[in-house]
XYZ file of C-alpha atoms in Angstrom:
733
model
C 37.891 -75.580 20.082
C 34.868 -73.303 20.079
C 31.367 -73.752 18.631
C 30.913 -72.659 15.039
C 28.631 -69.684 14.703
C 26.473 -69.904 12.658
C 26.169 -73.674 12.960
C 26.028 -75.569 9.663
C 23.277 -78.148 9.157
C 23.804 -79.525 5.677
C 22.946 -76.625 3.387
C 21.244 -74.726 6.224
C 22.931 -72.380 8.705
C 21.649 -71.450 12.136
C 22.784 -68.417 14.091
C 23.153 -64.635 13.942
C 22.727 -63.105 10.521
C 20.857 -66.108 9.137
C 17.213 -66.625 8.323
C 15.408 -68.373 11.204
C 15.752 -72.148 11.271
C 12.579 -74.154 11.804
C 12.676 -77.832 12.753
C 9.268 -79.345 12.073
C 7.481 -82.606 11.317
C 5.427 -85.320 12.979
C 6.518 -86.711 16.335
C 7.020 -90.256 15.101
C 7.348 -91.885 11.692
C 3.888 -93.410 11.482
C 4.195 -94.248 7.783
C 6.122 -93.270 4.698
C 3.063 -91.645 3.134
C 2.441 -89.471 6.195
C 6.013 -88.221 6.226
C 5.970 -87.463 2.483
C 2.681 -85.553 2.855
C 3.959 -83.452 5.752
C 7.329 -82.850 4.066
C 5.644 -81.621 0.876
C 3.504 -79.177 2.840
C 6.420 -77.949 4.944
C 8.593 -77.456 1.871
C 5.958 -75.120 0.455
C 5.704 -73.250 3.765
C 9.477 -72.791 3.854
C 9.495 -71.301 0.376
C 6.640 -68.896 1.010
C 7.920 -67.711 4.396
C 11.566 -67.696 3.245
C 12.859 -69.734 6.151
C 15.296 -72.607 6.505
C 13.443 -75.799 7.383
C 14.698 -79.135 8.700
C 12.255 -82.052 8.557
C 11.979 -84.007 11.813
C 10.482 -87.371 12.628
C 11.550 -90.127 15.053
C 12.229 -93.732 14.088
C 11.993 -94.866 17.719
C 10.222 -93.116 20.593
C 12.162 -94.965 23.264
C 10.967 -92.753 26.088
C 7.203 -93.255 25.813
C 5.282 -93.283 29.100
C 3.842 -96.763 28.610
C 5.532 -99.895 27.310
C 2.473 -100.478 25.159
C 2.642 -97.128 23.355
C 3.654 -96.893 19.696
C 7.401 -96.317 19.316
C 8.008 -96.177 15.562
C 9.213 -98.388 12.688
C 12.744 -98.879 14.022
C 16.181 -97.744 12.915
C 16.528 -99.223 9.415
C 13.003 -98.600 8.147
C 12.816 -95.180 9.747
C 16.090 -93.978 8.258
C 14.945 -95.203 4.840
C 11.859 -92.979 5.112
C 13.958 -89.980 6.158
C 16.372 -90.603 3.293
C 13.457 -90.545 0.839
C 12.197 -87.250 2.295
C 15.658 -85.796 1.937
C 16.080 -86.923 -1.670
C 12.634 -86.176 -3.041
C 11.818 -82.955 -1.225
C 15.327 -81.518 -0.857
C 14.931 -80.868 2.862
C 17.610 -81.459 5.496
C 16.365 -84.086 7.955
C 16.844 -84.854 11.637
C 15.892 -87.542 14.103
C 16.678 -88.344 17.710
C 19.132 -91.042 18.745
C 18.881 -92.820 22.086
C 21.877 -95.163 22.004
C 25.513 -94.573 21.021
C 25.348 -97.423 18.499
C 22.511 -95.642 16.627
C 24.517 -92.493 15.949
C 26.704 -93.692 13.069
C 23.794 -95.053 11.044
C 21.684 -91.976 11.669
C 24.600 -89.765 10.692
C 24.758 -91.446 7.285
C 21.274 -90.120 6.472
C 20.541 -87.142 8.720
C 21.999 -83.659 8.494
C 21.279 -83.041 12.175
C 21.247 -85.458 15.115
C 18.991 -84.724 18.077
C 19.782 -85.719 21.659
C 16.605 -86.210 23.746
C 16.240 -84.095 26.887
C 16.344 -87.066 29.269
C 19.678 -88.136 27.733
C 21.452 -84.763 27.474
C 24.054 -85.766 30.094
C 24.930 -89.154 28.552
C 28.592 -88.752 27.692
C 28.894 -91.824 25.456
C 25.846 -90.770 23.449
C 27.126 -87.224 22.999
C 30.581 -88.392 21.932
C 29.088 -90.871 19.480
C 26.930 -88.150 17.946
C 29.941 -85.847 17.708
C 31.962 -88.547 15.953
C 29.511 -88.638 13.019
C 30.613 -85.198 11.813
C 27.002 -84.026 11.746
C 25.509 -81.061 13.571
C 23.986 -81.952 16.941
C 20.952 -80.410 18.642
C 20.852 -81.125 22.379
C 17.570 -80.656 24.198
C 17.957 -79.226 27.688
C 16.900 -81.723 30.317
C 13.684 -80.857 32.122
C 15.671 -81.303 35.330
C 18.669 -79.119 34.431
C 19.490 -75.470 34.980
C 20.241 -73.693 31.679
C 23.770 -72.906 32.882
C 24.499 -76.638 33.230
C 24.148 -77.157 29.483
C 27.701 -75.865 29.132
C 28.838 -79.373 30.030
C 26.957 -80.890 27.091
C 28.559 -78.309 24.813
C 32.001 -79.131 26.208
C 31.492 -82.860 25.624
C 30.495 -82.342 22.001
C 33.450 -80.039 21.393
C 35.730 -82.624 22.973
C 34.316 -85.142 20.504
C 35.129 -82.894 17.559
C 31.686 -81.415 16.887
C 31.621 -77.634 16.378
C 28.099 -77.392 14.939
C 26.303 -77.466 18.278
C 22.786 -76.230 19.010
C 20.928 -76.144 22.317
C 17.183 -76.503 22.628
C 14.837 -75.291 25.384
C 11.806 -77.553 25.927
C 10.567 -76.695 29.414
C 11.487 -77.385 33.031
C 9.619 -79.499 35.583
C 7.366 -77.434 37.809
C 6.327 -79.965 40.432
C 4.634 -83.117 39.139
C 3.021 -83.315 35.712
C 3.735 -79.759 34.594
C 6.398 -77.899 32.615
C 7.233 -74.193 32.591
C 9.651 -72.137 30.500
C 12.357 -69.938 31.993
C 12.944 -67.410 29.237
C 16.049 -66.186 31.025
C 17.432 -69.628 30.182
C 17.395 -68.745 26.489
C 19.725 -65.870 27.226
C 21.909 -68.033 29.465
C 22.385 -70.715 26.815
C 23.166 -68.223 24.043
C 26.070 -67.051 26.198
C 27.823 -70.359 25.415
C 28.327 -69.225 21.800
C 25.827 -71.684 20.346
C 22.552 -71.128 18.492
C 19.480 -71.701 20.672
C 16.279 -73.377 19.483
C 12.922 -73.084 21.230
C 10.794 -76.253 21.250
C 7.278 -74.865 21.518
C 5.374 -78.161 21.304
C 7.148 -80.193 23.974
C 7.067 -77.141 26.249
C 3.278 -77.530 26.528
C 3.432 -81.191 27.543
C 1.840 -82.427 30.732
C 3.762 -85.622 31.446
C 1.640 -88.729 32.153
C -1.485 -86.587 32.540
C -3.453 -89.041 30.391
C -2.631 -91.993 32.573
C -0.585 -94.135 30.192
C 0.331 -91.275 27.872
C 1.564 -87.696 27.971
C -0.995 -84.961 27.537
C -0.635 -81.297 26.729
C -2.320 -78.121 25.522
C -1.557 -77.161 21.931
C -3.335 -73.812 22.375
C -0.246 -72.627 24.273
C 2.222 -73.470 21.488
C 1.914 -70.141 19.673
C 1.985 -67.872 22.760
C 5.166 -69.527 24.004
C 6.802 -69.415 20.572
C 5.979 -65.725 20.253
C 7.418 -65.031 23.682
C 10.623 -66.829 22.686
C 10.750 -64.787 19.475
C 10.557 -61.588 21.517
C 13.359 -62.669 23.862
C 15.596 -63.856 21.038
C 16.317 -67.322 19.640
C 17.909 -68.612 16.454
C 15.278 -71.176 15.559
C 12.079 -72.960 16.494
C 10.971 -76.574 16.925
C 7.383 -77.605 16.195
C 5.713 -80.941 15.777
C 2.842 -80.924 13.323
C 0.400 -83.505 11.983
C -2.523 -83.536 9.520
C -4.790 -84.877 12.305
C -3.130 -84.498 15.706
C -6.019 -86.071 17.598
C -5.398 -89.308 15.700
C -1.602 -89.170 15.940
C 0.200 -92.168 17.448
C 2.455 -90.012 19.637
C 2.211 -86.583 21.288
C -1.057 -85.678 19.588
C -2.256 -83.201 22.255
C 0.843 -81.025 21.709
C 1.091 -80.988 17.913
C -0.052 -78.150 15.675
C -2.589 -79.105 12.995
C -0.762 -79.069 9.652
C -3.380 -76.859 8.007
C -2.859 -74.195 10.713
C 0.924 -74.381 10.784
C 1.801 -71.736 8.165
C -0.449 -69.022 9.558
C 0.734 -69.691 13.117
C 4.400 -69.683 12.105
C 3.959 -66.474 10.123
C 2.776 -64.646 13.223
C 5.757 -65.928 15.216
C 8.195 -64.906 12.493
C 6.856 -61.349 12.366
C 7.927 -60.918 15.985
C 11.246 -62.626 15.248
C 11.975 -60.258 12.352
C 10.922 -57.194 14.347
C 13.300 -58.149 17.159
C 16.201 -58.758 14.775
C 15.551 -55.405 13.119
C 15.719 -53.754 16.547
C 12.309 -52.187 16.140
C 10.251 -53.836 18.870
C 10.092 -55.656 22.164
C 13.551 -56.601 23.381
C 15.351 -53.823 21.523
C 13.138 -50.852 22.135
C 10.326 -52.028 24.371
C 10.253 -51.920 28.137
C 13.021 -54.271 29.324
C 11.509 -54.669 32.765
C 8.591 -56.523 31.207
C 10.717 -58.644 28.941
C 11.045 -61.741 31.070
C 7.948 -61.254 33.150
C 5.449 -64.047 33.510
C 2.946 -62.028 31.470
C 5.147 -61.928 28.368
C 3.259 -64.709 26.658
C 0.016 -62.791 27.129
C 1.656 -59.641 25.770
C 2.801 -61.578 22.714
C -0.784 -62.595 21.915
C -1.595 -58.966 21.243
C 1.431 -58.498 18.999
C 4.557 -56.523 19.548
C 3.929 -53.354 17.614
C 3.641 -49.833 18.891
C -0.050 -49.982 19.634
C -0.800 -49.719 23.305
C 2.853 -49.683 24.320
C 4.319 -46.664 26.051
C 7.446 -45.207 24.514
C 10.579 -45.542 26.656
C 11.567 -42.387 28.463
C 15.206 -41.306 28.374
C 16.742 -40.836 31.827
C 17.550 -37.319 32.936
C 21.185 -36.328 32.705
C 21.751 -36.424 36.471
C 19.530 -39.409 37.130
C 20.929 -42.665 38.460
C 19.225 -45.294 36.343
C 17.960 -48.406 38.074
C 17.257 -51.631 36.258
C 15.425 -54.660 37.578
C 17.626 -57.748 37.609
C 15.557 -60.381 35.833
C 18.247 -62.986 35.238
C 21.042 -64.173 37.543
C 24.205 -62.100 37.731
C 26.279 -65.028 36.465
C 24.160 -65.248 33.326
C 24.533 -61.530 32.693
C 28.287 -61.874 33.113
C 28.327 -64.737 30.606
C 26.441 -62.614 28.082
C 28.859 -59.710 28.357
C 31.962 -61.896 28.441
C 30.578 -63.805 25.474
C 30.251 -60.590 23.455
C 33.848 -59.596 24.223
C 34.976 -63.163 23.537
C 33.535 -63.002 20.014
C 35.485 -59.794 19.381
C 38.649 -61.577 20.470
C 38.042 -64.440 18.024
C 36.897 -62.609 14.906
C 39.014 -64.887 12.725
C 36.778 -67.797 13.773
C 33.559 -66.204 12.536
C 31.944 -64.600 9.558
C 32.474 -60.893 10.268
C 28.878 -59.738 9.759
C 27.521 -62.620 11.815
C 30.035 -61.941 14.569
C 29.042 -58.282 14.884
C 25.361 -59.216 14.953
C 26.088 -61.724 17.704
C 27.938 -59.043 19.699
C 25.098 -56.568 19.175
C 22.506 -59.141 20.232
C 24.370 -60.221 23.369
C 25.054 -56.651 24.440
C 21.393 -55.736 24.280
C 20.323 -58.922 26.044
C 22.877 -58.137 28.755
C 21.711 -54.542 29.037
C 18.024 -55.417 29.176
C 18.545 -58.293 31.595
C 19.293 -55.804 34.355
C 22.628 -54.252 35.292
C 23.978 -52.504 38.355
C 23.101 -48.863 38.820
C 25.780 -46.435 37.615
C 25.671 -42.661 38.216
C 26.060 -40.887 34.883
C 25.618 -37.418 33.444
C 26.373 -35.949 30.040
C 29.825 -34.364 30.070
C 29.609 -30.539 30.132
C 32.347 -30.274 27.486
C 29.874 -31.554 24.890
C 28.301 -28.106 24.989
C 31.587 -26.579 23.777
C 31.595 -28.581 20.551
C 30.893 -26.822 17.264
C 27.167 -26.508 16.783
C 27.001 -29.122 14.013
C 28.672 -31.735 16.186
C 26.814 -30.759 19.337
C 23.404 -31.046 17.689
C 24.254 -34.502 16.390
C 24.650 -35.930 19.894
C 21.210 -35.784 21.549
C 21.213 -36.394 25.271
C 18.839 -39.342 25.017
C 21.229 -41.104 22.635
C 24.117 -40.799 25.073
C 21.985 -41.620 28.110
C 20.292 -44.702 26.664
C 21.229 -48.299 27.417
C 20.363 -49.772 24.006
C 23.406 -50.522 21.878
C 23.777 -49.415 18.290
C 24.099 -52.277 15.831
C 26.381 -50.484 13.388
C 28.997 -48.675 15.419
C 29.076 -50.058 18.951
C 30.470 -53.512 17.999
C 33.158 -51.794 15.910
C 33.995 -49.403 18.737
C 34.338 -52.287 21.189
C 36.421 -54.266 18.696
C 38.850 -51.363 18.340
C 39.010 -50.824 22.096
C 39.678 -54.537 22.652
C 42.558 -54.409 20.173
C 43.963 -51.250 21.755
C 43.683 -52.665 25.276
C 45.497 -55.845 24.269
C 48.142 -53.837 22.445
C 48.711 -51.549 25.425
C 49.141 -54.506 27.768
C 51.586 -56.221 25.410
C 53.648 -53.098 24.663
C 54.046 -51.946 28.267
C 55.298 -55.377 29.309
C 56.712 -55.283 32.826
C 57.269 -51.519 32.852
C 55.837 -49.659 35.855
C 57.304 -46.150 35.478
C 54.858 -43.777 33.759
C 57.378 -42.292 31.358
C 58.866 -45.657 30.461
C 55.382 -46.918 29.618
C 54.617 -43.775 27.622
C 57.913 -44.045 25.726
C 57.171 -47.649 24.793
C 53.650 -46.837 23.619
C 54.825 -43.853 21.574
C 57.714 -45.785 20.025
C 55.328 -48.569 18.978
C 52.916 -46.040 17.500
C 55.623 -44.339 15.454
C 57.217 -47.539 14.209
C 53.936 -49.262 13.368
C 52.162 -46.343 11.666
C 54.068 -44.879 8.719
C 53.586 -41.127 8.515
C 51.316 -39.594 5.872
C 50.010 -36.071 5.541
C 46.274 -36.627 5.448
C 43.963 -36.143 7.328
C 45.255 -33.037 9.133
C 45.038 -32.193 12.820
C 42.245 -29.801 12.021
C 40.310 -29.978 8.732
C 40.386 -26.907 6.521
C 38.706 -25.979 3.265
C 41.990 -26.697 1.476
C 42.512 -30.064 3.182
C 39.399 -31.580 4.659
C 40.866 -35.081 4.875
C 40.553 -37.803 2.271
C 39.418 -40.465 4.706
C 38.683 -40.263 8.424
C 39.671 -43.746 9.512
C 38.442 -45.445 12.648
C 41.068 -46.688 15.091
C 40.942 -50.283 13.900
C 41.304 -49.196 10.286
C 44.328 -47.084 11.187
C 45.952 -50.045 12.920
C 45.250 -52.374 10.007
C 46.443 -49.945 7.316
C 49.814 -49.399 8.985
C 49.962 -45.704 8.173
C 48.679 -42.558 9.836
C 48.810 -38.801 9.788
C 50.187 -36.905 12.769
C 46.626 -36.496 14.053
C 45.929 -40.206 13.737
C 49.209 -41.086 15.447
C 48.235 -38.758 18.292
C 44.799 -40.347 18.581
C 46.149 -43.896 18.712
C 48.832 -42.880 21.217
C 46.268 -41.236 23.516
C 44.041 -44.310 23.316
C 46.942 -46.599 24.203
C 47.800 -44.342 27.144
C 44.260 -44.596 28.488
C 44.262 -48.385 28.248
C 47.640 -48.462 30.009
C 46.169 -46.485 32.905
C 47.893 -43.192 32.049
C 46.325 -39.786 31.474
C 46.957 -38.089 28.180
C 45.457 -35.124 26.348
C 45.958 -33.187 23.168
C 47.534 -29.809 23.845
C 46.445 -26.945 21.648
C 47.614 -23.433 20.923
C 45.214 -20.540 20.630
C 44.707 -19.085 17.185
C 45.784 -15.492 16.802
C 43.191 -12.751 16.632
C 40.008 -12.172 18.562
C 39.432 -12.396 22.269
C 41.716 -14.836 24.026
C 38.761 -16.506 25.720
C 37.036 -17.181 22.404
C 40.067 -17.869 20.206
C 39.861 -21.282 18.513
C 42.128 -24.032 19.814
C 44.568 -25.435 17.259
C 45.735 -28.999 18.097
C 49.484 -29.272 18.655
C 50.944 -32.402 20.308
C 49.816 -35.114 22.762
C 51.060 -34.850 26.338
C 51.247 -37.347 29.204
C 50.467 -36.315 32.787
C 52.852 -37.743 35.373
C 54.027 -36.330 38.709
C 52.108 -33.117 38.084
C 53.939 -32.386 34.825
C 52.873 -32.665 31.197
C 55.467 -34.465 29.071
C 55.516 -33.688 25.330
C 55.555 -36.096 22.362
C 55.891 -34.911 18.748
C 53.876 -37.142 16.364
C 55.108 -35.556 13.119
C 58.782 -35.965 13.985
C 58.010 -39.299 15.613
C 59.873 -38.583 18.856
C 59.415 -37.200 22.356
C 60.355 -33.518 22.413
C 63.848 -33.505 23.979
C 64.294 -31.705 27.291
C 66.916 -29.088 28.225
C 70.270 -29.855 26.608
C 68.671 -32.591 24.547
C 68.259 -34.814 27.587
C 65.131 -36.707 28.513
C 61.613 -35.660 27.597
C 60.567 -32.021 27.845
C 57.660 -30.853 29.959
C 55.368 -27.953 29.126
C 56.907 -25.842 31.883
C 60.405 -26.522 30.566
C 59.339 -25.613 27.025
C 57.859 -22.370 28.379
C 60.968 -21.360 30.308
C 63.640 -22.506 27.818
C 63.056 -21.233 24.242
C 65.871 -23.469 22.961
C 63.753 -26.576 23.487
C 61.259 -25.774 20.729
C 63.780 -23.864 18.600
C 65.809 -27.098 18.360
C 62.934 -28.555 16.359
C 63.487 -26.095 13.489
C 64.419 -27.698 10.170
C 66.626 -25.948 7.567
C 63.642 -25.251 5.346
C 60.936 -25.156 7.977
C 60.586 -23.203 11.198
C 58.847 -25.120 13.960
C 55.400 -23.472 14.289
C 55.196 -23.354 18.105
C 57.420 -21.244 20.326
C 58.033 -20.825 24.050
C 55.717 -17.816 24.163
C 52.812 -20.019 23.062
C 53.151 -22.086 26.240
C 51.524 -19.322 28.284
C 48.211 -19.684 26.465
C 47.889 -23.405 25.835
C 44.533 -25.149 25.797
C 43.515 -28.736 26.506
C 41.601 -30.979 24.099
C 40.308 -34.361 25.272
C 40.217 -37.233 22.786
C 36.742 -38.726 23.232
C 34.443 -40.294 20.656
C 30.652 -40.211 21.165
C 30.591 -43.805 22.387
C 33.220 -43.077 25.051
C 30.996 -40.329 26.440
C 27.895 -42.533 26.623
C 26.229 -44.155 29.580
C 26.094 -47.577 27.915
C 29.891 -47.763 27.558
C 30.315 -46.704 31.173
C 28.025 -49.594 32.119
C 30.152 -51.998 30.077
C 33.414 -50.698 31.561
C 32.152 -51.073 35.138
C 30.981 -54.626 34.429
C 34.106 -56.020 32.743
C 36.621 -57.701 35.029
C 39.782 -59.752 34.753
C 41.300 -60.195 31.306
C 38.248 -58.621 29.680
C 38.586 -55.334 31.586
C 39.250 -52.243 29.477
C 38.847 -48.484 29.698
C 35.875 -47.371 27.594
C 34.482 -44.224 29.192
C 36.335 -40.899 29.083
C 35.693 -38.517 32.038
C 36.557 -35.494 29.936
C 35.851 -32.653 32.368
C 37.649 -34.254 35.306
C 40.609 -35.081 33.055
C 40.885 -31.415 32.061
C 40.924 -30.401 35.724
C 43.803 -32.804 36.397
C 46.027 -31.805 33.489
C 45.384 -28.057 33.809
C 47.551 -28.099 36.937
C 50.522 -29.030 34.750
C 50.269 -25.923 32.547
C 52.101 -22.646 33.164
C 48.966 -20.505 33.415
C 46.389 -20.572 36.190
C 44.162 -23.647 36.002
C 40.979 -21.578 35.854
C 42.322 -19.727 32.807
C 42.950 -22.881 30.740
C 40.626 -23.125 27.713
C 39.427 -26.667 27.171
C 37.136 -28.725 24.990
C 36.655 -32.026 23.210
C 39.043 -32.713 20.341
C 36.762 -32.920 17.313
C 39.089 -35.284 15.431
C 38.024 -38.548 17.171
C 34.410 -37.674 16.441
C 34.965 -37.331 12.713
C 35.588 -40.922 11.399
C 33.128 -41.475 8.599
C 31.509 -44.654 7.459
C 32.438 -44.258 3.790
C 32.043 -47.224 1.556
C 32.243 -48.415 -1.990
C 35.615 -48.351 -3.745
C 36.237 -44.808 -4.982
C 32.660 -43.625 -4.911
C 32.069 -40.492 -2.813
C 29.385 -41.896 -0.577
C 28.726 -42.424 3.093
C 26.256 -44.888 4.543
C 23.656 -43.517 6.956
C 24.569 -43.950 10.582
C 22.971 -43.916 13.997
C 22.274 -40.503 15.552
C 24.640 -41.518 18.357
C 27.532 -40.758 16.011
C 28.964 -37.479 14.792
C 27.420 -36.231 11.530
C 28.466 -37.830 8.271
C 29.135 -35.706 5.218
C 29.925 -36.598 1.585
C 33.503 -37.804 1.451
C 36.053 -39.158 -0.922
C 36.910 -42.791 -0.241
C 40.562 -43.591 -0.714
C 40.911 -47.071 -2.214
C 43.518 -49.032 -0.269
C 44.657 -52.247 -1.981
C 46.334 -54.380 0.661
C 48.515 -57.445 0.167
C 47.966 -59.988 2.915
C 51.123 -61.656 4.178
C 50.835 -64.914 6.044
C 53.489 -66.488 8.207
C 53.936 -68.995 10.975
C 53.099 -66.479 13.658
C 49.857 -65.193 12.164
C 48.501 -62.713 9.661
C 50.059 -59.289 9.155
C 49.152 -56.412 6.888
C 51.893 -54.183 5.453
C 51.360 -50.425 5.418
C 49.738 -49.260 2.220
C 52.067 -46.377 1.571
C 54.263 -43.789 3.285
C 54.550 -40.244 2.022
C 57.024 -38.670 4.434
C 59.704 -37.257 2.125
C 63.171 -38.772 2.484
C 64.836 -35.376 2.395
C 62.734 -34.192 5.340
C 63.706 -37.264 7.332
C 67.392 -36.744 6.669
C 67.215 -33.052 7.574
C 65.312 -33.782 10.749
C 67.757 -36.478 11.846
C 70.678 -34.073 11.353
C 69.141 -31.214 13.283
C 67.597 -33.004 16.253
C 69.651 -33.930 19.324
C 69.627 -37.327 20.937
C 66.938 -37.928 23.519
C 69.114 -39.312 26.262
C 72.803 -40.045 26.630
C 73.648 -43.338 25.042
C 70.255 -43.631 23.350
C 69.975 -43.952 19.601
C 68.357 -41.200 17.567
C 64.663 -41.673 16.805
C 63.769 -43.728 13.764
C 62.034 -41.773 11.018
C 61.848 -44.466 8.375
C 58.404 -45.859 7.717
C 57.815 -49.243 9.292
C 58.041 -52.115 6.832
C 54.999 -53.927 8.143
C 52.181 -53.457 10.618
C 50.770 -56.317 12.621
C 47.176 -57.369 12.867
C 46.247 -55.576 16.092
C 44.717 -58.652 17.682
C 48.192 -60.224 17.497
C 50.529 -57.384 18.498
C 53.658 -59.548 18.526
C 53.306 -61.275 15.191
C 55.807 -59.769 12.800
C 58.750 -62.079 12.673
C 60.217 -65.105 10.985
C 60.046 -65.751 7.284
C 57.168 -64.508 5.183
C 55.550 -65.851 2.069
C 52.784 -64.445 -0.076
């Protein structure tokens, strides 16, 4: 079981993609009238500031410093007051429970149960709270490291509670003083739970008043603003009409008449951070967790007085200051990848926001230095594409909220697919054959989009990799792209071979994409995506290499169909070019940082060393390596973010991506099939003509002795890529 994200608190939701949650109210239930007065005021504040608000008050302050201090009205009377607040003001309510036997009664009234900081390790109390079916907010003990709160989360999950929240309220700094470790907010978010910042208890000074706890309410707002800049899902404040006369925690509480204005200033920073426009997203990360952050927050978090970040030079090794422990950074990155692996457990938009947020927190928390430079092949792109990829966008470490989570999702699917398909195979060609066979059988062939867009056929829809996998159909270009991606994740080197267009100088002749090839043992082995088969070698045996195709004209002539001459001949092999399949993200510094940081089951190949790959594969071509024309294959850079049924529109995208142009969206109605082994999506359609398949099967030789002819029929179903082995058993609609 994993935590639910966002967590559900009655009608409220706390987590990525949701409005900030504010837990507020007096420390203790002093009287019914006081609670009704505060609840009425807070309800108005919530409406005006458009926030989600949970009313908080305690029926028993069992952890007061002195035995003579006021504790509250007790369980029954206190819950009756909270029930009245809930009914008359329509606010979710919460209170803290100190004993396991209090949990069930509190759960009958409260939408959220709170576990006090001193009791956050009490297993029986946590299990009792979990058993109520209510959401649970656990305050981090003043004596605990943030990383140790994972045990409290595990106990609640074991008890059946998925709506778990963690709350930071300060850590002991010697005697009588609390401090906040803002890196702890990042550490606790890595557990997949929303994190709340308790600004009022963070300013406590335990027992500083002799028989009572003191504090400094003037520090409440600076700390809350600092937490907003770092990134939290909600805030905890205690407020009172007259804090100096309050029966509990008066020195820490915010005067009720000042609460709305104070909270508004905090929320402006919160909204700016979520929008990616200030502080943690685009400010100076080295200052983020510095001790002076609270002072910085007093002056606001706008552009005034703040230097703009400078993009690193192309050849510069970027150094970042490690401001949180390496283990916490690892948890953040692993947590982001973990969300992508469990998309079915989350709301999609909220999941992507969570991934985006964790990636940027990981990046800005300080990562190892990685040498990086913009790949020289970028300069060989067509001018329109080249101008759309500014160096600072590729060199930056800030992640894009629209496309980077989707890119990582697709790469996670492809990496898992590659591992599953290759199985126990170790021979390069056996692995390549398996990957190609899966690609052909899973992606029914269609004619659009083409290998290279033309004015006659510009492509109806430039799908992303994940969309191709989910649709279950692909053009020859899309099959090639998926195959090359699977090769990379399987540890093999593959490129798109291209012929040179006729006319003009050979050096400047455009490269026309032909077929994908796999480099192994110094040779380039050929795979035909349109026919859905490896190109047979001499005598129809094995898989042909480029050198074999150049020296034996019969190899490519055997691919002729009765009504269609194969467009490439042996003579073309002497002037082949190399195109590398690389999207903008795979050429960026940030994805190289991610790749170098992922280990174990999360490891995957994200960065494409295009120029060095060209140098390797050029040795497998018939011509001299220095004479091989090369570039980036434009096709992987062309997927557009079209949206909206059949309307020809494209949503604006980040400048990190290739340019978007008006496009025609192809509506794809998909029937979802569900079975015992998971969810599968059938291919939408297949347009490879039956007559062409029959003619091809008759004219093409077998690949190897004793091996069946390649299958041309469109696959009957395509699996959800996160479950590559899921199509089997009986199906029902």
